[in-house]
Coordinates of C-alpha atoms in Angstrom, one line a residue:
X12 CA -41.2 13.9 -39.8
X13 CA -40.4 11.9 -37.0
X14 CA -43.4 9.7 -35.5
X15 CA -42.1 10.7 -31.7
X16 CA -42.3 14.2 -31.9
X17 CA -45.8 16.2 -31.2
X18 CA -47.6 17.4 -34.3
X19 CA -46.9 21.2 -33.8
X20 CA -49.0 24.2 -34.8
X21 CA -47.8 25.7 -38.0
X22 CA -47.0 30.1 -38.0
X23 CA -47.9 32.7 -40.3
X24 CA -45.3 31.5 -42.4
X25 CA -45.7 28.4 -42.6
X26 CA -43.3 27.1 -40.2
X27 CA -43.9 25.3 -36.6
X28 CA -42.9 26.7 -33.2
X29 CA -39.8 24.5 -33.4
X30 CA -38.6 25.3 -36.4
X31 CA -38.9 29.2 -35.8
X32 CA -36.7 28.2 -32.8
X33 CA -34.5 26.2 -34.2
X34 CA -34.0 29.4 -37.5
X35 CA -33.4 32.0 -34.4
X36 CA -30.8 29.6 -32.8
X37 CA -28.9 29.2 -36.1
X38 CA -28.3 32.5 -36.3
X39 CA -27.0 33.5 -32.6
X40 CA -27.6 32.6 -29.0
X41 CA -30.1 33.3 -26.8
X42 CA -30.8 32.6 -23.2
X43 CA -34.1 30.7 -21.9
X44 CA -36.0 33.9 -21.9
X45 CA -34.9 35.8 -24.8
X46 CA -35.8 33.2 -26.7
X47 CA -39.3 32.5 -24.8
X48 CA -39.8 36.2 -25.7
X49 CA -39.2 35.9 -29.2
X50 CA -41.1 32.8 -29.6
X51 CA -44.4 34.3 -28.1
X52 CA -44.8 35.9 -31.9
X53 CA -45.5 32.7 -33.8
X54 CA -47.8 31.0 -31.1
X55 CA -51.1 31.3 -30.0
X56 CA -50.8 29.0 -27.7
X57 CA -47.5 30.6 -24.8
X58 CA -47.9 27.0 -22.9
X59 CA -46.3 25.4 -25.5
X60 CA -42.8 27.7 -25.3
X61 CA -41.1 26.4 -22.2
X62 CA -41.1 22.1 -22.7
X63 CA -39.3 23.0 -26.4
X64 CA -37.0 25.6 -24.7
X65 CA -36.4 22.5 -22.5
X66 CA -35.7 20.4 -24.7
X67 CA -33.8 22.2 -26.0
X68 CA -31.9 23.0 -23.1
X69 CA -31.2 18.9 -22.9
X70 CA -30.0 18.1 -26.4
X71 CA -27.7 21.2 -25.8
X72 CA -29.1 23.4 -28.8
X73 CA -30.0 26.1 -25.8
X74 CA -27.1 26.8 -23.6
X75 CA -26.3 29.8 -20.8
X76 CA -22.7 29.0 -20.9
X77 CA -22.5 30.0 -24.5
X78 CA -24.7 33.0 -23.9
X79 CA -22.3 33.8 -22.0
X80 CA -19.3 33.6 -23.5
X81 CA -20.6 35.1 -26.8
X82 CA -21.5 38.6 -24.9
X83 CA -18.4 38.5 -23.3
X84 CA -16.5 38.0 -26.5
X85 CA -18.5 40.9 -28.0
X86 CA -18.5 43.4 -25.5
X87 CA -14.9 42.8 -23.5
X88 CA -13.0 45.5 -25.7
X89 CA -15.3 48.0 -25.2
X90 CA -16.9 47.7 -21.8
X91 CA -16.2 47.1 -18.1
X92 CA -17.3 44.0 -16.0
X93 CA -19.9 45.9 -14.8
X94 CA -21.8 46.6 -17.6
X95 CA -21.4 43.2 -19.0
X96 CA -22.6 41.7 -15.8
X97 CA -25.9 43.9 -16.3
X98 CA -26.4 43.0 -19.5
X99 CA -26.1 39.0 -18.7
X100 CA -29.2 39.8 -16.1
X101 CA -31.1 41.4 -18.9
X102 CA -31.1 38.5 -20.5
X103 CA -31.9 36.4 -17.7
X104 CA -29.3 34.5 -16.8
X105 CA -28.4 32.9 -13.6
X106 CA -26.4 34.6 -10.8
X107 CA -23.7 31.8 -11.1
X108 CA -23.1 32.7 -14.4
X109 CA -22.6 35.9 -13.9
X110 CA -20.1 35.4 -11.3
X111 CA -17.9 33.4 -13.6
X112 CA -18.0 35.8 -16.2
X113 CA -17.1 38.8 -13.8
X114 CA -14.5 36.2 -12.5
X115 CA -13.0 35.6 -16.1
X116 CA -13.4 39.7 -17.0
X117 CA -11.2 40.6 -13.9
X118 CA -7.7 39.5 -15.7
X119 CA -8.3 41.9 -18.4
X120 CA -10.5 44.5 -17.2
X121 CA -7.7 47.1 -16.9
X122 CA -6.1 46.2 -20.0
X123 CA -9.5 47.0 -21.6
X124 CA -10.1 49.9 -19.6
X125 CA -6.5 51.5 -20.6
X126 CA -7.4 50.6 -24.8
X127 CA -11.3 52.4 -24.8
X128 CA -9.5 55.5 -22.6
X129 CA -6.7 55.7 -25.2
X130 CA -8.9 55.6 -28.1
X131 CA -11.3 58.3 -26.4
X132 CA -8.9 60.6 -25.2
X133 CA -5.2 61.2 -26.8
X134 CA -4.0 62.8 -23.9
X135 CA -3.8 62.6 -20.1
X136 CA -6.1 65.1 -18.2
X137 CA -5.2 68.4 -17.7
X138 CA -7.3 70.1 -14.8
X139 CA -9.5 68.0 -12.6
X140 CA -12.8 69.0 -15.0
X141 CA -10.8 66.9 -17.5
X142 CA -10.1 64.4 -15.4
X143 CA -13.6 64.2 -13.9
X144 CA -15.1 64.1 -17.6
X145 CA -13.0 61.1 -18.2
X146 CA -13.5 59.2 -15.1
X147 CA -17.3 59.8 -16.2
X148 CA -16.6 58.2 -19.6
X149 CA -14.9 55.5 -18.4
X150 CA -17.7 55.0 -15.2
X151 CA -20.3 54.8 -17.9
X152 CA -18.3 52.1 -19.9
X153 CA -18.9 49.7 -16.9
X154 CA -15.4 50.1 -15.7
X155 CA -14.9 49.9 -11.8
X156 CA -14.0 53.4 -9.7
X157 CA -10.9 51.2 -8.8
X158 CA -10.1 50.3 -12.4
X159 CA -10.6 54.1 -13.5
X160 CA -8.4 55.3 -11.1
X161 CA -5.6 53.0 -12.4
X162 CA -5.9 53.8 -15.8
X163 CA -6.4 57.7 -15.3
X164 CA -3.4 58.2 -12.3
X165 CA -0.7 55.8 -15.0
X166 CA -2.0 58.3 -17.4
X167 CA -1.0 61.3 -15.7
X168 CA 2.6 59.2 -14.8
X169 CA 3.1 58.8 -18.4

C-alpha cells in the first residue's frame, strides 16, 4: 500500500471505495456522475466520492472524451444524433461535449438513418399512413425531420 495515499474505509466486500472504482472503470466507462452514483453503494461516508473521482479525473483513469466516444461507437448504427445527444446529458456530460459529438454524428447521420429504415422496412411507403408510420419510426430513432425526409423521399425515387 502506498504510504501517500489515505487509509480508505473498507465495503461489504471487503474492498475500499477506490478499489470498487477502480473494478467499475475496468470494465467500461463512466462519466463523473454515473460513477458518483454507483459509488454511493459501498460508502457510508458520500463526501468521500468526489476528491477520488477527481483524482481520477487527473491521472486520466476518468475521462468525458471517452464517455463519449464509446456511446457514440455503440449507438451510431442504430440511432440519430438526437438521441445520442440525450443520452450524453443523462449521463451528465458537458454541453461542449455534446456539441462535438453531434458535430462528428452529422457526416454520417443519413447514412445511418438510410441502414435502420432499410432493415425496418423492405419497401418504400405506399400511402401516406405508411409513410407517416415510418417517419414515426425513424423520428423515434433520434433521426432529424430533415434527415427523415431524405431517407423516406430517395426511398420513394428508388
Amino acid at each position: 500500500m502506498d504510504p501517500n495515499q489515505p487509509p480508505t474505509k473498507k465495503n461489504k466486500q471487503g474492498l475500499s471505495l477506490r478499489a470498487q472504482a477502480l473494478s467499475l472503470l475496468a470494465r467500461r466507462e463512466y462519466s463523473k456522475q454515473e460513477l458518483a452514483r454507483r459509488l454511493l453503494q459501498y460508502t457510508e461516508d458520500p463526501d468521500e466520492i468526489p476528491p477520488l473521482i477527481e483524482e481520477f479525473e487527473q491521472r486520466g483513469w476518468l475521462s468525458e472524451q471517452r464517455v463519449v466516444e464509446q456511446v457514440m461507437a455503440t449507438r451510431r448504427k442504430r440511432f440519430g444524433s438526437q438521441k445520442i445527444a440525450h443520452e450524453l446529458r443523462q449521463k451528465g456530460l458537458s454541453e461542449d461535449a455534446i456539441a462535438a459529438a453531434r458535430e462528428t454524428l452529422k457526416d454520417s447521420e443519413l447514412e445511418s438513418a438510410r441502414d435502420v429504415w432499410r432493415r425496418k422496412f423492405p419497401e418504400p411507403p405506399a400511402n401516406a399512413n405508411e409513410r407517416a408510420r415510418q417517419m414515426r419510426f425513424l423520428q423515434g430513432r433520434g433521426f432529424s425531420l430533415d434527415i427523415i425526409r431524405k431517407v423516406i423521399s430517395g426511398a420513394e425515387d428508388d
